[in-house]
Short mmCIF file of C-alpha atoms in Angstrom, two decimals:
data_model
loop_
_atom_site.label_atom_id
_atom_site.label_comp_id
_atom_site.label_asym_id
_atom_site.label_seq_id
_atom_site.Cartn_x
_atom_site.Cartn_y
_atom_site.Cartn_z
CA MET D 1 85.65 115.85 95.47
CA LYS D 2 84.93 116.39 99.16
CA THR D 3 81.26 115.88 98.30
CA ILE D 4 82.14 112.68 96.45
CA ARG D 5 83.83 111.38 99.61
CA ASP D 6 80.42 111.34 101.28
CA ASP D 7 79.44 108.60 98.80
CA PHE D 8 82.07 106.24 100.24
CA PRO D 9 81.19 105.05 103.77
CA ILE D 10 84.55 103.37 104.40
CA LEU D 11 86.32 106.75 104.23
CA SER D 12 84.71 107.63 107.58
CA VAL D 13 86.48 104.70 109.25
CA LEU D 14 89.40 105.45 111.57
CA GLU D 15 92.78 103.84 110.87
CA ASN D 16 94.97 103.58 113.99
CA GLY D 17 92.76 106.23 115.56
CA LYS D 18 93.33 108.64 112.68
CA PRO D 19 91.08 109.63 109.76
CA LEU D 20 91.61 107.13 106.95
CA ILE D 21 93.78 108.39 104.08
CA TYR D 22 93.27 105.60 101.54
CA LEU D 23 96.07 105.64 98.95
CA ASP D 24 96.15 102.01 97.79
CA ASN D 25 93.64 102.34 94.99
CA ALA D 26 95.77 100.42 92.47
CA ALA D 27 95.26 97.35 94.66
CA THR D 28 91.53 97.84 95.14
CA THR D 29 89.16 100.78 95.31
CA SER D 30 86.50 101.63 97.86
CA LYS D 31 82.85 101.24 96.88
CA PRO D 32 80.34 104.10 96.61
CA LEU D 33 76.82 103.94 98.01
CA ALA D 34 75.47 103.64 94.46
CA VAL D 35 77.26 100.31 94.14
CA LEU D 36 76.49 99.08 97.66
CA ASN D 37 72.79 99.92 97.23
CA ALA D 38 72.59 98.28 93.80
CA VAL D 39 74.08 95.04 95.10
CA GLU D 40 71.81 95.03 98.15
CA ALA D 41 68.74 95.77 96.01
CA TYR D 42 69.53 92.85 93.69
CA TYR D 43 69.83 90.38 96.56
CA ARG D 44 66.76 91.80 98.29
CA MET D 45 64.47 91.94 95.27
CA ASP D 46 65.78 89.98 92.27
CA ASN D 47 67.94 87.13 93.56
CA ALA D 48 67.55 84.03 91.39
CA ASN D 49 69.62 81.98 88.98
CA PRO D 50 69.75 83.65 85.54
CA HIS D 51 68.84 81.63 82.45
CA ARG D 52 67.22 78.94 84.64
CA GLY D 53 63.77 79.63 86.06
CA VAL D 54 60.79 80.48 83.84
CA TYR D 55 59.16 82.33 86.73
CA GLU D 56 59.12 86.13 87.02
CA LEU D 57 61.90 86.32 89.63
CA GLY D 58 64.17 84.28 87.38
CA ALA D 59 63.35 86.58 84.48
CA ARG D 60 64.33 89.61 86.55
CA ALA D 61 67.64 87.97 87.50
CA THR D 62 68.32 87.17 83.85
CA LYS D 63 67.52 90.75 82.88
CA ALA D 64 69.88 92.10 85.56
CA HIS D 65 72.61 89.77 84.27
CA GLU D 66 72.20 90.72 80.62
CA ASP D 67 71.58 94.42 81.27
CA SER D 68 74.88 94.53 83.15
CA ARG D 69 76.58 92.93 80.17
CA LYS D 70 75.17 95.66 77.90
CA ILE D 71 76.44 98.41 80.21
CA VAL D 72 79.93 96.88 80.22
CA GLY D 73 79.79 96.52 76.43
CA ASN D 74 78.91 100.19 76.04
CA PHE D 75 81.67 101.10 78.49
CA LEU D 76 84.28 99.42 76.24
CA ASN D 77 82.51 100.27 72.96
CA ALA D 78 81.98 96.56 72.29
CA SER D 79 79.00 94.41 71.39
CA SER D 80 77.40 92.80 74.44
CA ASP D 81 77.95 89.33 72.96
CA GLU D 82 81.70 90.02 73.05
CA ILE D 83 81.62 90.53 76.85
CA ILE D 84 82.31 87.57 79.16
CA PHE D 85 81.97 87.84 82.92
CA THR D 86 84.73 86.24 84.99
CA GLN D 87 85.95 86.51 88.57
CA ASN D 88 88.68 89.04 87.81
CA ALA D 89 91.32 90.05 85.27
CA THR D 90 93.47 87.10 86.36
CA GLU D 91 90.79 84.58 85.40
CA SER D 92 90.17 86.45 82.15
CA LEU D 93 93.85 86.20 81.22
CA ASN D 94 93.97 82.52 82.15
CA LEU D 95 90.90 81.94 79.98
CA ILE D 96 92.65 83.52 76.98
CA ALA D 97 95.86 81.59 77.68
CA TYR D 98 94.03 78.28 77.94
CA SER D 99 91.37 78.62 75.26
CA HIS D 100 93.39 80.61 72.71
CA GLY D 101 97.05 80.18 73.61
CA MET D 102 96.99 76.43 74.20
CA GLU D 103 94.80 75.92 71.16
CA PHE D 104 96.52 78.03 68.52
CA LEU D 105 100.16 78.58 69.50
CA LYS D 106 102.88 76.09 68.62
CA GLU D 107 106.62 75.53 68.73
CA GLY D 108 108.48 78.26 66.89
CA ASP D 109 105.85 80.91 67.62
CA GLU D 110 106.75 83.86 69.83
CA ILE D 111 104.75 85.45 72.64
CA VAL D 112 105.79 89.06 73.31
CA LEU D 113 105.35 90.47 76.83
CA SER D 114 106.63 93.51 78.67
CA VAL D 115 108.95 92.83 81.58
CA ALA D 116 106.70 95.22 83.54
CA GLU D 117 103.70 92.84 83.38
CA HIS D 118 101.72 91.90 86.47
CA HIS D 119 102.21 88.21 87.25
CA SER D 120 98.63 87.60 86.08
CA ASN D 121 99.69 88.54 82.55
CA LEU D 122 102.97 86.66 82.73
CA VAL D 123 102.64 83.33 84.56
CA PRO D 124 99.81 82.04 82.29
CA TRP D 125 101.99 82.70 79.24
CA GLN D 126 104.92 80.90 80.87
CA ARG D 127 102.65 77.89 81.15
CA VAL D 128 101.52 78.23 77.54
CA SER D 129 105.16 78.47 76.47
CA LYS D 130 106.10 75.35 78.41
CA LEU D 131 103.24 73.27 77.02
CA THR D 132 103.25 74.47 73.42
CA GLY D 133 106.93 75.21 72.80
CA ALA D 134 106.19 78.85 71.95
CA LYS D 135 108.98 81.21 72.99
CA LEU D 136 108.58 84.12 75.42
CA VAL D 137 110.12 87.39 74.23
CA TYR D 138 110.29 90.38 76.59
CA LEU D 139 110.02 94.09 75.89
CA TYR D 140 112.30 96.20 78.12
CA PRO D 141 111.53 99.86 78.92
CA ASP D 142 114.00 102.72 78.74
CA ASP D 143 115.35 104.52 81.81
CA LEU D 144 112.07 106.43 82.24
CA GLY D 145 109.90 103.33 81.89
CA HIS D 146 108.73 103.85 78.30
CA LEU D 147 108.67 101.24 75.53
CA THR D 148 110.54 102.73 72.60
CA GLU D 149 109.80 102.32 68.91
CA GLU D 150 113.22 100.68 68.51
CA GLU D 151 112.39 98.07 71.15
CA LEU D 152 109.06 97.31 69.50
CA ASP D 153 110.72 96.96 66.09
CA LYS D 154 113.30 94.58 67.53
CA LYS D 155 110.92 92.32 69.46
CA ILE D 156 107.69 92.19 67.40
CA THR D 157 108.68 90.22 64.30
CA SER D 158 107.24 87.79 61.77
CA LYS D 159 107.55 85.07 64.43
CA THR D 160 105.30 86.95 66.84
CA LYS D 161 101.87 85.33 67.17
CA LEU D 162 100.62 86.98 70.37
CA VAL D 163 101.41 90.19 72.24
CA ALA D 164 100.15 90.48 75.85
CA VAL D 165 100.69 93.83 77.56
CA ALA D 166 99.21 96.03 80.27
CA GLN D 167 97.89 99.36 79.01
CA VAL D 168 99.14 101.00 82.23
CA SER D 169 101.81 99.53 84.48
CA ASN D 170 100.69 98.85 88.05
CA VAL D 171 104.19 99.85 89.25
CA LEU D 172 105.26 102.67 86.95
CA GLY D 173 101.82 104.07 86.10
CA ILE D 174 103.02 104.64 82.54
CA GLU D 175 100.77 104.07 79.53
CA ILE D 176 102.24 101.96 76.75
CA PRO D 177 101.98 102.89 73.03
CA VAL D 178 99.06 100.60 72.21
CA ASP D 179 98.65 101.99 68.68
CA SER D 180 102.27 101.23 67.79
CA ILE D 181 102.05 97.73 69.25
CA VAL D 182 98.80 96.91 67.45
CA ARG D 183 100.14 98.20 64.15
CA ARG D 184 103.19 95.95 64.35
CA ALA D 185 101.14 93.00 65.57
CA ARG D 186 98.79 93.32 62.60
CA SER D 187 101.75 93.28 60.21
CA ALA D 188 102.97 90.10 61.87
CA GLY D 189 99.52 88.48 61.94
CA ALA D 190 99.63 88.42 65.75
CA VAL D 191 96.84 88.66 68.32
CA VAL D 192 96.94 91.47 70.92
CA VAL D 193 95.83 90.93 74.53
CA LEU D 194 95.44 94.16 76.54
CA ASP D 195 95.38 94.12 80.34
CA CYS D 196 93.27 97.15 81.29
CA ALA D 197 93.11 96.52 85.04
CA GLN D 198 95.11 99.69 85.79
CA SER D 199 93.81 101.82 82.94
CA VAL D 200 89.99 101.63 83.13
CA PRO D 201 89.81 103.46 86.50
CA HIS D 202 91.58 106.48 84.97
CA MET D 203 90.57 106.75 81.32
CA THR D 204 88.04 105.63 78.74
CA VAL D 205 89.03 102.47 76.87
CA ASP D 206 87.59 101.99 73.38
CA VAL D 207 88.47 98.47 72.24
CA LYS D 208 87.23 99.13 68.71
CA ALA D 209 89.38 102.23 68.27
CA LEU D 210 92.38 100.45 69.78
CA ASP D 211 91.66 97.39 67.60
CA VAL D 212 92.87 94.94 70.24
CA ASP D 213 91.72 91.33 70.03
CA PHE D 214 91.20 90.78 73.75
CA ALA D 215 90.94 93.13 76.75
CA VAL D 216 90.48 92.37 80.44
CA PHE D 217 89.86 94.19 83.69
CA SER D 218 88.74 93.62 87.29
CA GLY D 219 85.69 95.30 88.79
CA HIS D 220 87.24 95.80 92.22
CA LYS D 221 89.74 98.32 90.83
CA LEU D 222 86.84 100.24 89.24
CA TYR D 223 84.85 100.94 92.44
CA ALA D 224 82.84 97.73 91.95
CA PRO D 225 82.66 94.60 94.15
CA MET D 226 85.40 92.02 94.39
CA GLY D 227 84.91 88.76 92.52
CA ILE D 228 83.72 90.22 89.22
CA GLY D 229 85.88 90.64 86.12
CA VAL D 230 85.49 91.16 82.41
CA LEU D 231 86.93 89.63 79.29
CA TYR D 232 86.33 91.32 75.95
CA GLY D 233 87.13 89.31 72.85
CA LYS D 234 86.47 89.79 69.17
CA LYS D 235 83.57 87.50 68.41
CA GLU D 236 85.24 85.81 65.46
CA LEU D 237 88.07 84.74 67.78
CA LEU D 238 85.83 83.71 70.67
CA GLU D 239 83.78 81.48 68.38
CA LYS D 240 86.88 79.48 67.48
CA MET D 241 87.94 78.92 71.10
CA PRO D 242 86.99 75.91 73.24
CA PRO D 243 85.46 76.58 76.67
CA PHE D 244 87.73 77.23 79.62
CA LEU D 245 85.44 75.67 82.24
CA THR D 246 82.64 73.19 81.61
CA GLY D 247 79.40 72.41 83.41
CA GLY D 248 76.08 74.15 83.92
CA ASP D 249 74.78 76.96 81.72
CA MET D 250 77.56 76.80 79.11
CA ILE D 251 76.10 73.82 77.29
CA GLY D 252 73.89 73.39 74.26
CA SER D 253 72.97 69.79 75.00
CA VAL D 254 74.49 66.97 77.04
CA HIS D 255 74.31 63.24 76.33
CA GLU D 256 76.05 60.30 77.97
CA GLN D 257 79.02 60.35 75.64
CA SER D 258 79.02 63.85 74.17
CA SER D 259 78.06 67.48 74.68
CA THR D 260 77.60 70.59 72.59
CA TYR D 261 78.35 74.09 73.81
CA ALA D 262 76.29 77.25 74.00
CA GLU D 263 76.93 80.22 71.76
CA VAL D 264 79.38 82.96 72.75
CA PRO D 265 79.49 84.48 75.37
CA ARG D 266 77.62 81.88 77.46
CA ARG D 267 80.06 79.20 76.30
CA PHE D 268 82.62 80.76 78.65
CA GLU D 269 80.32 81.33 81.65
CA ALA D 270 80.01 77.96 83.36
CA GLY D 271 78.02 77.63 86.56
CA THR D 272 76.01 80.11 88.58
CA ARG D 273 77.06 83.65 87.84
CA ASN D 274 77.99 86.41 90.27
CA VAL D 275 75.02 88.54 89.27
CA GLY D 276 75.29 90.69 92.37
CA GLY D 277 78.84 91.55 91.34
CA GLU D 278 77.73 92.22 87.77
CA VAL D 279 75.00 94.58 88.98
CA GLY D 280 77.57 96.30 91.20
CA LEU D 281 79.95 96.68 88.26
CA ALA D 282 77.20 98.20 86.11
CA ALA D 283 76.34 100.61 88.94
CA ALA D 284 80.01 101.60 89.28
CA ILE D 285 80.27 102.34 85.56
CA ASN D 286 77.09 104.42 85.67
CA TYR D 287 78.43 106.30 88.70
CA LEU D 288 81.72 107.12 86.98
CA ASN D 289 79.96 108.16 83.79
CA LEU D 290 77.85 110.54 85.86
CA LEU D 291 80.97 112.10 87.41
CA GLY D 292 82.42 112.56 83.92
CA TRP D 293 85.67 111.07 82.69
CA GLU D 294 87.24 114.42 81.86
CA ASN D 295 86.55 115.57 85.42
CA ILE D 296 88.08 112.39 86.79
CA LYS D 297 91.15 112.75 84.58
CA ASN D 298 91.70 116.38 85.52
CA HIS D 299 91.27 115.75 89.24
CA GLU D 300 93.69 112.84 89.29
CA LYS D 301 96.25 114.80 87.28
CA GLU D 302 96.14 117.56 89.90
CA LEU D 303 96.83 115.00 92.63
CA MET D 304 99.60 113.38 90.60
CA THR D 305 101.26 116.76 89.95
CA GLN D 306 101.06 117.73 93.63
CA ALA D 307 102.44 114.38 94.79
CA LEU D 308 105.33 114.25 92.31
CA GLU D 309 106.36 117.83 93.04
CA GLY D 310 106.18 117.16 96.76
CA LEU D 311 108.20 113.95 96.52
CA ALA D 312 110.87 115.77 94.48
CA ASP D 313 111.31 118.21 97.38
CA ILE D 314 111.91 115.45 99.96
CA PRO D 315 115.55 114.31 100.23
CA HIS D 316 116.47 110.63 99.90
CA ILE D 317 113.46 109.64 97.78
CA THR D 318 113.82 107.56 94.60
CA ILE D 319 110.88 107.62 92.18
CA TYR D 320 110.63 104.82 89.60
CA GLY D 321 109.57 105.73 86.08
CA ASP D 322 108.96 109.01 84.33
CA PRO D 323 108.62 111.84 86.91
CA SER D 324 106.31 113.86 84.66
CA PRO D 325 102.62 113.88 85.77
CA ASP D 326 101.59 113.98 82.10
CA LYS D 327 103.12 110.51 81.62
CA ARG D 328 101.43 108.76 84.55
CA HIS D 329 98.05 107.39 85.52
CA GLY D 330 97.17 106.93 89.18
CA VAL D 331 100.39 105.35 90.46
CA ILE D 332 103.74 106.46 91.91
CA SER D 333 106.25 103.88 93.13
CA PHE D 334 109.16 105.05 95.27
CA ASN D 335 111.66 104.13 97.93
CA VAL D 336 113.12 106.00 100.89
CA ASP D 337 116.91 105.60 101.04
CA GLU D 338 118.06 103.02 103.62
CA VAL D 339 114.46 102.27 104.68
CA HIS D 340 112.71 99.03 103.73
CA PRO D 341 109.41 99.79 101.98
CA HIS D 342 107.54 97.67 104.53
CA ASP D 343 108.84 99.97 107.27
CA THR D 344 107.83 102.99 105.18
CA ALA D 345 104.30 101.59 104.80
CA SER D 346 104.03 100.73 108.49
CA LEU D 347 105.10 104.19 109.62
CA LEU D 348 102.64 105.83 107.23
CA ASP D 349 99.94 103.49 108.52
CA SER D 350 100.54 104.79 112.06
CA ASP D 351 99.30 108.12 110.67
CA GLY D 352 96.24 106.49 109.10
CA ILE D 353 97.75 106.45 105.59
CA THR D 354 97.46 103.28 103.51
CA VAL D 355 100.10 102.68 100.84
CA ARG D 356 101.33 99.46 99.26
CA ALA D 357 104.76 97.93 99.82
CA GLY D 358 106.33 94.86 98.21
CA HIS D 359 107.03 93.57 94.72
CA HIS D 360 103.49 94.42 93.54
CA CYS D 361 103.16 91.09 91.69
CA ALA D 362 105.79 92.35 89.24
CA GLN D 363 108.98 90.59 90.28
CA PRO D 364 110.59 90.56 86.80
CA LEU D 365 110.26 94.36 86.75
CA MET D 366 111.78 94.55 90.26
CA ASP D 367 114.74 92.51 88.97
CA TYR D 368 115.05 94.81 85.95
CA LEU D 369 115.02 97.87 88.23
CA LYS D 370 117.59 96.13 90.49
CA ILE D 371 115.43 96.37 93.59
CA ASN D 372 113.60 93.78 95.69
CA SER D 373 110.55 95.87 96.42
CA CYS D 374 109.21 99.41 96.68
CA ALA D 375 106.41 101.46 98.18
CA ARG D 376 103.50 102.59 96.02
CA VAL D 377 100.97 105.39 96.43
CA SER D 378 97.94 105.35 94.14
CA PHE D 379 95.03 107.73 93.77
CA GLY D 380 91.29 107.46 93.25
CA ILE D 381 88.39 109.79 92.57
CA TYR D 382 87.74 110.45 96.28
CA ASN D 383 91.28 111.46 97.19
CA THR D 384 91.91 115.13 97.89
CA LYS D 385 94.80 117.57 97.96
CA GLU D 386 94.62 117.36 101.75
CA ASP D 387 95.23 113.60 101.50
CA VAL D 388 98.37 114.24 99.47
CA ASP D 389 99.60 116.87 101.93
CA ILE D 390 99.12 114.51 104.87
CA PHE D 391 100.95 111.73 102.99
CA LEU D 392 103.90 113.98 102.10
CA ASN D 393 104.21 115.41 105.61
CA SER D 394 104.18 111.93 107.12
CA LEU D 395 106.71 110.65 104.59
CA LYS D 396 109.14 113.44 105.57
CA ASN D 397 109.41 111.87 109.03
CA VAL D 398 110.15 108.29 107.95
CA ARG D 399 113.93 108.44 107.88
CA GLY D 400 114.10 110.25 111.20
CA LEU D 401 111.80 107.72 112.87
CA MET D 402 114.04 104.93 111.55
CA GLY D 403 117.06 106.58 113.17
CA TYR D 404 118.54 108.26 110.11
CA GLY D 405 119.16 111.95 109.54
CA SER D 406 116.69 114.14 107.64
#
């Protein structure tokens, strides 16, 4: 992994005069040279508007656009015509909420969410609920952060028409039982929306095997550029949905009083596309495939084990969620007794260590945990055991620096 670090130029940057220890990967990941070079090469050599020009440059831009779609489709084990490019997971979820939720949900229907959802997979459904009369029903985790079979049985019923859940929590790092949720949703005739923003950096996601109806993720959490996201949808559902945005490139024909729409997926890709971001996303996927997902999984588990064991040895630390490294992916949220998480993050930053502090866009979960905020450390492929040691050693000093005892 020390060799892998050489692929990430930003890791050579100094933070407060110290070597950068980047541990905020759940917020966004750094970009490898393979991605940076691919994006630069596209803009240097192939930059044009896809699906527009009949000239050779336009054809190369179109090929880059559609080749990227194929790579993403293979990544999720989906057909390329079931892949829609968006700005991010947030836009993808809003697209589903608007084009499916607004269109097909009605008063008396129930939308099932986890209380641990990121706001991006919660606020859109609040809006759908308000405008359609559908009711929001929340799944609550047990004391270790897991959704139990009993909770699923209680909340997913014959009234359920849509279940929207994150595969991995961005606060707890815990993977939900997707198979159990899908099985109950199928019995109820409900659609399943899976937020994979926090899962795709750490594991392979096979949408066919999972049998979810929609899945979303953001490229910037997968070592790809910002401003590029993905929506997977089963084609038979996408074909029934009206467009989310209208305008150029999503039309069939336009007349003064009427328009027809393009076939899926172009129906949902209005305007000039972020082809540079798409090329960067494809390059990131190829890079990760080259590293090997089993290698990535094993490396991150080693870091998770080291960090959890080290945190358990530090007095006055509260860890949220299951403390077992086998139950987590990439994320540990914690608090230092009597120290505000913003102060914790600032003191770690003085040692060149970047961690997140706040409500992590998951305020309902904060309320459920009876806290206002927490600190969060999250790992990526380039992090090392030395990074974890430096983080733990710095964290040991936080209470003392704030004027408390050890």
